[in-house]
Coordinates of C-alpha atoms in Angstrom, one line a residue:
Chain A
X21 CA -10.5 -55.2 45.7
X22 CA -12.3 -58.2 47.0
X23 CA -10.4 -61.4 47.7
X24 CA -11.9 -64.8 48.7
X25 CA -9.8 -67.6 49.9
X26 CA -11.3 -71.1 50.2
X27 CA -14.5 -69.4 51.1
X28 CA -17.1 -72.0 52.3
X29 CA -20.6 -71.7 53.7
X30 CA -22.8 -74.5 54.8
X31 CA -26.4 -74.0 55.8
X32 CA -27.6 -77.1 57.7
X33 CA -26.3 -79.9 55.4
X34 CA -26.4 -77.9 52.2
X35 CA -23.1 -76.5 51.1
X36 CA -24.1 -73.2 49.4
X37 CA -20.6 -71.8 48.9
X38 CA -17.9 -74.4 48.3
X39 CA -14.2 -73.4 48.6
X40 CA -14.4 -70.3 46.4
X41 CA -11.1 -68.6 45.7
X42 CA -11.1 -65.5 43.6
X43 CA -10.0 -61.9 43.5
X44 CA -11.9 -59.0 42.0
X45 CA -9.7 -56.1 41.1
X46 CA -10.8 -52.5 40.5
X47 CA -11.4 -50.8 37.1
X48 CA -13.4 -53.5 35.5
X49 CA -16.9 -55.1 35.7
X50 CA -16.7 -58.6 37.1
X51 CA -19.7 -60.7 36.5
X52 CA -20.9 -63.3 38.8
X53 CA -22.8 -65.7 36.6
X54 CA -24.7 -68.9 37.6
X55 CA -28.1 -70.4 37.7
X56 CA -30.5 -69.6 40.6
X57 CA -29.2 -71.4 43.7
X58 CA -25.6 -71.3 42.4
X59 CA -24.4 -69.5 45.6
X60 CA -24.1 -65.9 44.2
X61 CA -26.2 -64.3 46.8
X62 CA -24.7 -66.4 49.6
X63 CA -21.3 -65.3 48.5
X64 CA -22.3 -61.6 48.5
X65 CA -23.7 -62.0 52.0
X66 CA -20.4 -63.4 53.1
X67 CA -18.5 -60.5 51.5
X68 CA -20.7 -58.1 53.4
X69 CA -20.2 -59.9 56.7
X70 CA -23.9 -60.6 57.1
X71 CA -23.2 -64.3 57.3
X72 CA -20.1 -65.8 58.8
X73 CA -18.1 -68.3 56.6
X74 CA -18.0 -71.9 57.8
X75 CA -14.5 -72.1 56.5
X76 CA -12.0 -69.8 54.7
X77 CA -12.3 -66.0 54.5
X78 CA -13.1 -63.1 52.3
X79 CA -11.4 -59.7 52.5
X80 CA -12.4 -56.3 51.3
X81 CA -9.4 -54.0 50.7
X82 CA -7.4 -56.5 52.7
X83 CA -9.7 -56.5 55.7
X84 CA -12.7 -58.4 56.8
X85 CA -15.9 -56.4 56.1
X86 CA -16.8 -56.3 59.8
X87 CA -13.5 -54.6 60.6
X88 CA -14.2 -51.7 58.2
X89 CA -14.8 -48.3 59.7
X90 CA -17.9 -46.6 58.1
X91 CA -18.2 -49.4 55.5
X92 CA -20.7 -47.5 53.3
X93 CA -17.9 -45.2 52.3
X94 CA -16.0 -48.2 51.0
X95 CA -18.6 -50.7 49.8
X96 CA -22.1 -50.1 48.4
X97 CA -24.4 -53.0 47.7
X98 CA -27.7 -53.5 46.1
X99 CA -29.0 -56.8 47.5
X100 CA -32.8 -57.0 47.2
X101 CA -34.6 -53.9 45.9
X102 CA -37.8 -55.0 47.7
X103 CA -36.0 -55.0 51.1
X104 CA -37.2 -51.6 52.1
X105 CA -39.9 -50.6 54.6
X106 CA -43.0 -49.7 52.5
X107 CA -44.2 -47.2 55.0
X108 CA -41.0 -45.1 54.9
X109 CA -40.4 -42.2 52.5
X110 CA -37.6 -42.8 50.0
X111 CA -35.7 -39.7 51.3
X112 CA -35.9 -41.0 54.9
X113 CA -34.7 -44.4 53.9
X114 CA -31.6 -42.8 52.4
X115 CA -31.3 -40.5 55.3
X116 CA -31.0 -43.1 58.0
X117 CA -28.4 -45.0 55.9
X118 CA -26.4 -41.8 55.5
X119 CA -26.6 -41.2 59.3
X120 CA -25.1 -44.6 60.2
X121 CA -21.9 -43.7 58.4
X122 CA -21.8 -40.0 59.2
X123 CA -22.4 -39.1 55.5
X124 CA -23.5 -35.5 55.0
X125 CA -27.3 -35.1 54.5
X126 CA -26.7 -33.3 51.1
X127 CA -25.6 -36.6 49.7
X128 CA -29.1 -37.9 50.0
X129 CA -30.4 -35.3 47.5
X130 CA -27.4 -36.0 45.3
X131 CA -28.0 -39.7 45.0
X132 CA -31.8 -39.1 44.5
X133 CA -30.8 -36.9 41.6
X134 CA -28.3 -39.5 40.2
X135 CA -30.9 -42.1 40.1
X136 CA -33.7 -39.9 38.8
X137 CA -35.8 -40.1 42.0
X138 CA -35.8 -36.4 43.0
X139 CA -39.4 -36.0 42.2
X140 CA -40.6 -39.0 44.3
X141 CA -38.1 -38.6 47.2
X142 CA -41.0 -37.5 49.5
X143 CA -43.2 -40.5 48.6
X144 CA -43.6 -43.7 50.6
X145 CA -41.7 -46.6 49.1
X146 CA -44.7 -48.9 49.3
X147 CA -46.2 -47.1 46.3
X148 CA -43.1 -47.5 44.1
X149 CA -42.9 -49.8 41.1
X150 CA -40.1 -52.5 41.1
X151 CA -38.1 -50.3 38.7
X152 CA -38.3 -47.3 41.1
X153 CA -37.3 -49.6 44.1
X154 CA -34.4 -50.8 42.0
X155 CA -33.3 -47.2 41.5
X156 CA -33.7 -46.5 45.2
X157 CA -31.6 -49.6 46.0
X158 CA -28.9 -48.2 43.6
X159 CA -29.1 -44.8 45.3
X160 CA -28.6 -46.5 48.6
X161 CA -25.5 -48.3 47.2
X162 CA -24.1 -45.0 46.0
X163 CA -24.7 -43.1 49.2
X164 CA -21.2 -43.3 50.5
X165 CA -19.6 -42.8 47.1
X166 CA -17.8 -46.1 47.6
X167 CA -14.9 -47.5 45.6
X168 CA -16.5 -51.0 45.6
X169 CA -20.0 -51.7 44.3
X170 CA -21.9 -54.9 44.4
X171 CA -25.1 -55.3 42.5
X172 CA -27.1 -58.5 43.0
X173 CA -29.4 -59.1 40.0
X174 CA -29.7 -55.4 39.2
X175 CA -31.8 -55.6 36.0
X176 CA -34.5 -57.8 37.5
X177 CA -37.9 -56.2 37.0
X178 CA -36.6 -53.2 35.0
X179 CA -38.2 -52.0 31.8
X180 CA -35.9 -51.6 28.7
X181 CA -35.1 -47.9 29.5
X182 CA -34.1 -48.9 33.0
X183 CA -32.0 -51.8 31.8
X184 CA -30.2 -49.5 29.4
X185 CA -29.7 -46.9 32.2
X186 CA -28.2 -49.4 34.6
X187 CA -25.9 -50.9 32.0
X188 CA -24.5 -47.5 31.3
X189 CA -24.2 -46.7 35.0
X190 CA -22.3 -50.0 35.7
X191 CA -19.9 -49.4 32.9
X192 CA -19.2 -45.8 33.9
X193 CA -18.6 -46.8 37.6
X194 CA -15.9 -49.3 36.4
X195 CA -14.5 -46.7 34.0
X196 CA -14.0 -44.4 37.0
X197 CA -11.7 -47.1 38.4
X198 CA -14.1 -48.6 40.9
X199 CA -14.4 -52.3 41.7
X200 CA -17.7 -53.5 40.3
X201 CA -19.3 -56.9 41.0
X202 CA -22.5 -57.7 39.2
X203 CA -24.4 -60.9 39.7
X204 CA -26.9 -62.3 37.3
X205 CA -28.4 -65.5 36.0
X206 CA -29.0 -63.7 32.6
X207 CA -26.1 -64.6 30.3
X208 CA -27.1 -62.1 27.6
X209 CA -27.0 -59.3 30.1
X210 CA -23.6 -60.4 31.3
X211 CA -22.2 -60.4 27.8
X212 CA -23.2 -56.8 27.5
X213 CA -21.8 -55.5 30.8
X214 CA -19.1 -57.7 32.2
X215 CA -15.4 -57.6 31.3
X216 CA -14.6 -60.6 33.4
X217 CA -16.7 -63.6 34.5
X218 CA -16.7 -65.8 37.5
X219 CA -19.0 -68.7 36.7
X220 CA -20.6 -70.5 39.6
X221 CA -22.7 -73.6 39.9
X222 CA -23.8 -75.4 43.1
X223 CA -21.5 -73.2 45.1
X224 CA -18.3 -74.0 43.1
X225 CA -16.3 -71.8 40.9
X226 CA -16.3 -73.4 37.4
X227 CA -14.6 -70.6 35.5
X228 CA -12.6 -67.4 36.2
X229 CA -11.9 -65.9 32.8
X230 CA -12.0 -62.7 30.8
X231 CA -15.2 -62.3 28.7
X232 CA -13.3 -62.1 25.4
X233 CA -11.3 -65.3 26.1
X234 CA -14.4 -67.1 27.2
X235 CA -16.3 -66.2 24.0
X236 CA -13.2 -67.0 21.9
X237 CA -12.8 -70.4 23.6
X238 CA -16.4 -71.2 22.6
X239 CA -14.9 -71.6 19.0
X240 CA -17.8 -70.2 16.9
X241 CA -18.5 -71.0 13.3
X242 CA -18.6 -69.5 9.9
X243 CA -21.8 -69.0 7.8
X244 CA -21.1 -69.3 4.0
X245 CA -23.6 -68.7 1.2
X246 CA -22.9 -69.4 -2.5
X247 CA -24.6 -67.8 -5.5
X248 CA -25.8 -71.1 -7.0
X249 CA -25.7 -74.8 -6.4
X250 CA -22.0 -75.7 -5.8
X251 CA -19.8 -78.6 -4.6
X252 CA -18.4 -76.3 -1.9
X253 CA -19.8 -78.4 1.0
X254 CA -18.0 -81.5 -0.3
X255 CA -14.8 -79.6 -0.9
X256 CA -14.8 -78.1 2.6
X257 CA -15.5 -81.5 4.2
X258 CA -12.5 -82.9 2.2
X259 CA -10.5 -79.9 3.6
X260 CA -11.2 -81.1 7.2
X261 CA -14.3 -78.9 8.0
X262 CA -17.6 -80.0 9.5
X263 CA -20.4 -78.7 7.4
X264 CA -24.0 -78.4 8.2
X265 CA -26.4 -77.1 5.5
X266 CA -28.7 -74.2 6.3
X267 CA -31.7 -72.8 4.4
X268 CA -31.0 -70.5 1.4
X269 CA -27.9 -72.3 0.2
X270 CA -26.2 -71.6 3.5
X271 CA -23.5 -73.7 5.0
X272 CA -22.5 -73.6 8.7
X273 CA -18.8 -74.4 8.8
X274 CA -16.7 -75.3 11.8
X275 CA -13.1 -76.3 11.8
X276 CA -11.9 -74.0 9.0
X277 CA -11.3 -70.2 9.3
X278 CA -12.9 -67.8 6.9
X279 CA -9.6 -67.2 5.0
X280 CA -9.2 -70.9 4.2
X281 CA -12.9 -71.1 3.2
X282 CA -12.5 -68.2 0.8
X283 CA -9.3 -69.7 -0.7
X284 CA -11.0 -73.1 -1.3
X285 CA -14.0 -71.3 -3.0
X286 CA -11.7 -69.1 -5.2
X287 CA -9.6 -72.1 -6.2
X288 CA -12.7 -73.8 -7.6
X289 CA -14.3 -70.6 -9.1
X290 CA -17.2 -70.6 -6.7
X291 CA -18.8 -67.2 -6.1
X292 CA -19.6 -66.5 -2.4
X293 CA -22.4 -64.1 -1.5
X294 CA -21.8 -64.3 2.2
X295 CA -18.9 -65.3 4.5
X296 CA -19.7 -64.5 8.1
X297 CA -17.5 -65.5 11.1
X298 CA -19.8 -66.0 14.1
X299 CA -18.6 -66.0 17.7
X300 CA -20.1 -68.5 20.0
X301 CA -22.7 -67.0 22.3
X302 CA -21.9 -66.8 25.9
X303 CA -25.0 -69.0 26.4
X304 CA -23.3 -71.9 24.6
X305 CA -20.1 -71.5 26.5
X306 CA -21.9 -71.3 29.7
X307 CA -23.9 -74.4 29.0
X308 CA -20.8 -76.3 28.1
X309 CA -19.0 -75.2 31.3
X310 CA -21.9 -76.1 33.5
X311 CA -22.9 -79.3 31.6
X312 CA -24.5 -82.0 33.7
X313 CA -21.6 -84.4 33.4
X314 CA -19.3 -81.9 34.9
X315 CA -21.7 -81.1 37.7
X316 CA -22.1 -84.8 38.4
X317 CA -18.3 -85.2 38.8
X318 CA -18.2 -82.1 40.9
X319 CA -20.9 -83.5 43.2
X320 CA -19.0 -86.7 43.7
X321 CA -15.9 -84.9 44.6
X322 CA -17.9 -82.7 46.9
X323 CA -19.3 -85.6 48.9
X324 CA -16.1 -87.6 49.0
Chain B
X21 CA -22.3 -44.0 67.9
X22 CA -24.1 -40.6 67.6
X23 CA -24.6 -41.5 63.9
X24 CA -26.2 -44.8 64.8
X25 CA -28.5 -43.1 67.3
X26 CA -29.5 -40.5 64.7
X27 CA -30.2 -43.3 62.2
X28 CA -32.3 -45.3 64.7
X29 CA -34.3 -42.2 65.5
X30 CA -34.9 -41.5 61.8
X31 CA -36.1 -45.1 61.3
X32 CA -38.4 -45.0 64.3
X33 CA -40.1 -41.6 63.5
X34 CA -40.4 -42.2 59.7
X35 CA -42.8 -45.1 59.9
X36 CA -46.5 -44.5 60.5
X37 CA -46.8 -47.2 63.2
X38 CA -44.9 -45.1 65.7
X39 CA -47.3 -42.1 66.0
X40 CA -50.3 -44.4 65.5
X41 CA -49.3 -46.6 68.5
X42 CA -48.6 -43.6 70.7
X43 CA -51.9 -42.0 69.8
X44 CA -53.7 -45.2 70.7
X45 CA -51.8 -45.2 74.0
X46 CA -52.7 -41.6 74.7
X47 CA -56.4 -42.0 74.0
X48 CA -56.7 -45.1 76.1
X49 CA -54.9 -43.8 79.1
X50 CA -56.4 -40.3 79.4
X51 CA -60.0 -41.3 78.4
X52 CA -60.0 -44.2 80.8
X53 CA -58.6 -42.1 83.6
X54 CA -61.4 -39.6 83.2
X55 CA -64.1 -42.3 82.8
X56 CA -63.0 -44.2 85.9
X57 CA -62.6 -41.1 88.0
X58 CA -66.1 -39.9 87.1
X59 CA -67.7 -43.3 87.8
X60 CA -65.9 -43.5 91.1
X61 CA -67.0 -40.0 92.1
X62 CA -70.6 -40.7 91.2
X63 CA -70.8 -44.1 92.8
X64 CA -68.9 -43.0 96.0
X65 CA -72.0 -42.4 98.1
X66 CA -73.3 -45.9 97.4
X67 CA -70.0 -47.6 98.3
X68 CA -69.5 -49.5 101.5
X69 CA -66.6 -49.0 103.8
X70 CA -64.5 -51.8 102.2
X71 CA -64.8 -50.4 98.7
X72 CA -64.0 -46.9 100.0
X73 CA -60.9 -48.3 101.8
X74 CA -59.7 -50.0 98.6
X75 CA -60.1 -47.0 96.5
X76 CA -56.8 -45.5 95.3
X77 CA -57.0 -42.2 93.5
X78 CA -54.0 -42.9 91.3
X79 CA -54.0 -46.7 90.9
X80 CA -57.8 -46.9 90.3
X81 CA -57.6 -44.3 87.5
X82 CA -54.5 -45.9 85.7
X83 CA -56.3 -49.0 84.3
X84 CA -55.9 -47.5 80.8
X85 CA -52.2 -48.3 81.1
X86 CA -53.0 -52.0 81.0
X87 CA -54.2 -51.4 77.5
X88 CA -51.4 -48.9 76.7
X89 CA -48.7 -51.2 77.7
X90 CA -49.7 -53.4 74.8
X91 CA -49.2 -50.5 72.5
X92 CA -45.8 -49.7 74.0
X93 CA -44.8 -53.4 73.7
X94 CA -45.9 -53.5 70.1
X95 CA -43.9 -50.3 69.4
X96 CA -40.8 -52.0 70.7
X97 CA -41.4 -55.3 68.9
X98 CA -42.0 -53.5 65.6
X99 CA -38.9 -51.4 65.9
X100 CA -37.0 -54.6 65.4
X101 CA -39.2 -57.1 63.6
X102 CA -40.3 -54.7 60.9
X103 CA -36.6 -54.7 59.9
X104 CA -36.6 -58.4 59.6
X105 CA -40.0 -58.6 57.9
X106 CA -39.1 -56.1 55.2
X107 CA -35.4 -57.2 54.8
X108 CA -34.1 -53.7 55.8
X109 CA -32.1 -55.4 58.5
X110 CA -29.5 -56.5 55.9
X111 CA -29.0 -52.9 54.9
X112 CA -28.7 -52.0 58.6
X113 CA -25.9 -54.5 59.3
X114 CA -24.1 -53.9 56.0
X115 CA -24.0 -50.2 57.0
X116 CA -23.1 -50.9 60.6
X117 CA -21.4 -54.3 61.0
X118 CA -20.9 -53.9 64.8
X119 CA -24.2 -55.3 65.7
X120 CA -23.9 -54.8 69.4
X121 CA -23.7 -51.0 68.8
X122 CA -26.7 -51.1 66.6
X123 CA -28.7 -52.9 69.3
X124 CA -27.5 -50.4 71.9
X125 CA -28.5 -47.4 69.7
X126 CA -31.9 -48.9 68.9
X127 CA -32.7 -49.8 72.5
X128 CA -31.6 -46.4 73.6
X129 CA -33.8 -44.6 71.1
X130 CA -36.8 -46.9 71.8
X131 CA -36.3 -46.6 75.5
X132 CA -35.9 -42.8 75.5
X133 CA -38.9 -42.1 73.3
X134 CA -41.2 -44.5 75.3
X135 CA -39.9 -43.2 78.6
X136 CA -40.7 -39.6 77.6
X137 CA -44.0 -40.6 76.1
X138 CA -44.8 -42.8 79.1
X139 CA -44.1 -40.0 81.6
X140 CA -46.1 -37.5 79.6
X141 CA -49.1 -39.8 79.5
X142 CA -48.7 -40.7 83.1
X143 CA -48.8 -37.1 84.2
X144 CA -51.6 -36.3 81.7
X145 CA -53.7 -39.2 82.9
X146 CA -53.0 -38.3 86.5
X147 CA -54.1 -34.6 86.2
X148 CA -57.1 -35.5 84.1
X149 CA -58.2 -38.2 86.6
X150 CA -57.6 -36.0 89.7
X151 CA -59.6 -33.1 88.1
X152 CA -62.6 -35.5 87.7
X153 CA -62.2 -36.7 91.3
X154 CA -61.9 -33.2 92.7
X155 CA -65.7 -32.6 92.6
X156 CA -66.0 -35.2 95.4
X157 CA -62.8 -34.2 97.0
X158 CA -61.4 -37.6 96.3
X159 CA -58.4 -36.3 94.5
X160 CA -54.8 -36.4 95.6
X161 CA -51.7 -34.2 94.9
X162 CA -48.2 -35.0 93.7
X163 CA -46.9 -34.0 97.1
X164 CA -48.9 -36.7 98.9
X165 CA -47.2 -39.9 100.0
X166 CA -46.3 -42.3 97.2
X167 CA -48.1 -40.3 94.5
X168 CA -45.0 -38.9 92.6
X169 CA -43.5 -42.4 92.7
X170 CA -46.7 -44.0 91.3
X171 CA -46.9 -41.5 88.4
X172 CA -43.2 -41.7 87.5
X173 CA -43.3 -45.5 88.1
X174 CA -46.2 -45.9 85.6
X175 CA -44.2 -44.1 82.8
X176 CA -41.1 -46.1 83.6
X177 CA -43.1 -49.3 83.5
X178 CA -44.5 -48.8 79.9
X179 CA -41.0 -47.9 78.7
X180 CA -39.7 -51.1 80.3
X181 CA -42.4 -53.0 78.3
X182 CA -41.3 -51.3 75.1
X183 CA -37.6 -52.2 75.6
X184 CA -38.7 -55.7 76.6
X185 CA -40.6 -56.0 73.3
X186 CA -37.6 -54.8 71.3
X187 CA -35.3 -57.3 73.0
X188 CA -37.8 -60.2 72.5
X189 CA -38.2 -59.0 68.9
X190 CA -34.4 -59.3 68.4
X191 CA -34.4 -62.8 69.7
X192 CA -37.4 -64.1 67.8
X193 CA -37.2 -61.9 64.6
X194 CA -40.9 -62.4 63.8
X195 CA -43.6 -59.8 64.6
X196 CA -46.3 -62.4 65.4
X197 CA -44.1 -64.6 67.6
X198 CA -42.6 -61.6 69.5
X199 CA -46.0 -59.9 70.0
X200 CA -47.5 -63.2 71.3
X201 CA -44.6 -63.7 73.7
X202 CA -44.6 -60.1 75.0
X203 CA -48.4 -60.1 75.4
X204 CA -48.3 -63.5 77.1
X205 CA -45.6 -62.4 79.5
X206 CA -47.7 -59.3 80.4
X207 CA -51.1 -61.0 80.8
X208 CA -50.6 -64.7 81.4
X209 CA -47.5 -64.7 83.7
X210 CA -49.4 -64.0 86.9
X211 CA -51.8 -66.9 86.3
X212 CA -49.1 -69.3 85.3
X213 CA -46.8 -68.3 88.2
X214 CA -49.8 -68.6 90.6
X215 CA -50.4 -72.1 89.4
X216 CA -46.9 -73.1 90.4
X217 CA -47.0 -71.3 93.8
X218 CA -47.8 -72.9 97.2
X219 CA -51.0 -71.6 98.6
X220 CA -50.8 -67.9 99.5
X221 CA -47.1 -67.7 98.6
X222 CA -46.2 -64.6 96.6
X223 CA -42.5 -65.5 96.0
X224 CA -43.2 -66.4 92.4
X225 CA -46.1 -64.1 91.4
X226 CA -44.1 -61.1 92.4
X227 CA -41.9 -61.9 89.4
X228 CA -44.8 -61.3 86.9
X229 CA -44.3 -58.0 85.1
X230 CA -48.0 -57.1 85.4
X231 CA -47.8 -57.6 89.2
X232 CA -44.6 -55.4 89.3
X233 CA -46.7 -52.7 87.6
X234 CA -49.1 -52.8 90.5
X235 CA -46.3 -52.6 93.0
X236 CA -45.0 -49.5 91.2
X237 CA -48.3 -47.6 91.0
X238 CA -50.2 -48.0 94.3
X239 CA -50.5 -45.0 96.6
X240 CA -53.1 -45.3 99.5
X241 CA -54.2 -48.9 99.2
X242 CA -51.6 -51.7 99.1
X243 CA -52.9 -55.2 98.3
X244 CA -50.8 -57.9 100.1
X245 CA -50.5 -59.7 96.7
X246 CA -48.4 -56.8 95.4
X247 CA -44.7 -56.4 95.8
X248 CA -43.2 -53.2 97.3
X249 CA -42.2 -50.5 94.9
X250 CA -38.5 -51.3 95.4
X251 CA -39.0 -54.9 94.6
X252 CA -41.1 -54.1 91.6
X253 CA -38.3 -51.9 90.3
X254 CA -35.8 -54.8 90.8
X255 CA -38.2 -57.1 88.8
X256 CA -38.3 -54.6 85.9
X257 CA -34.5 -54.1 85.8
X258 CA -34.0 -57.9 85.9
X259 CA -36.3 -58.4 82.9
X260 CA -34.5 -55.7 81.0
X261 CA -31.1 -57.2 81.9
X262 CA -32.0 -60.7 81.0
X263 CA -33.8 -60.0 77.7
X264 CA -31.3 -57.4 76.5
X265 CA -28.4 -59.8 77.2
X266 CA -30.2 -62.6 75.3
X267 CA -30.8 -60.2 72.4
X268 CA -27.2 -59.2 72.2
X269 CA -26.0 -62.8 72.5
X270 CA -28.3 -63.9 69.6
X271 CA -27.6 -60.9 67.4
X272 CA -23.8 -61.1 67.5
X273 CA -23.7 -64.9 66.9
X274 CA -26.4 -65.5 64.2
X275 CA -26.3 -64.9 60.5
X276 CA -28.5 -62.0 59.5

């Protein structure tokens, strides 16, 4: 469980994190979504006690991070996969981490195995690909078998196999009842992994909602195709829908649900060859939430 | 705390720069001790009385430590700034948020390793040098006045420089800046302090670390420009106290 209350961080004159209040419960994947510079990484540094908040606070299991005894046994974090000394062997990197928190040395081999790095554990990290460094960063996050996991942009630089592996890992960690926070600027990736989304822009929390609700709120539309030329478009418009023609006798309908569209078609003897309800993509929802007008207003409030 | 010490030891021994820097220090001190002892032994007969009076069998063969102190300083600087340079420091402080303890563990490990290495090199250079001087019977023994203090003092001095480097590295957080400041302190401080001194006064110059090293390592010949061994020790301890306090102050107050 991670709780932030009015969390604020100012670097110089720039307010990177602006009065964030949220709580991240265990057992689900919470996504931290926002464009680059939205304040995701700054917030994570505040959670980990690396930076001190200018105002407000953030608690991990009810305590400030810096008050945790052996924090790696409670919280594991992947911040920047490249933040390792290139001259050090992978096993030694994990070994010193384990030693800081009195974690048994056998755990080093376990996490090397979990992340598929057993064969390269003796190699110096400087020769690793970004994907291998990403795996090493995840091994480091798992070293204390923590109940809270934080992954900052975990799929960056991974090949498709790696992306698939990490998605599965994140889902399974949450399924085990752990608290999982994943940040990303990739909306498609979030849609596949997160159950709940915190959407950030310019340091402010714009949305705190379940993924399903968020996608549903986007509305979506219905794609309809008829067998031949038909007056369906006019009929649906008369029925209150907005209709946009698409190639191949297709109609994109908003404002009427599929049942109603089917009824209208049946009543006029029009044969349908396709009737597909389409959910709004997260990308559309995201763009709407973070639209420039909203940001402009937010800015004005922020400087008032 | 034992876990933090173990971790700092693992960090220090698992990078190549540590053995490399110690190897450079070993070669420069021992080789230079032998070369200087041999050249003194072969030139002895041609020296006048003044040169003979100023010859110190320990001090005169320990010039290699002026080079080695750079290696030791760099070892201390890198033990800290390599973490900032690579970003490992964020993992360090996420794993151990009590930063004062991390600093204490790191300085303890750097200090212990360099003290052991410094003493080993000091004794090795001493015996190698005296062996080369023995042909002319110019050598001295550990039982002679000031000799044991000079050898132990030389090892202590290079360890001081290493801890100084680590503390400066903690304050500045950049390898280049910390190396420049440490080197400047070692080599330029006597010149700068002399410029500010009244004619013939040693009140300021005795506070230069390099001059303190001379005060620690003389045996037979004592230049009036050098401090006493006791004062030199005080100078070393003052530098350690001030820089370590500054490092702790910066580390606990700044964002990582």
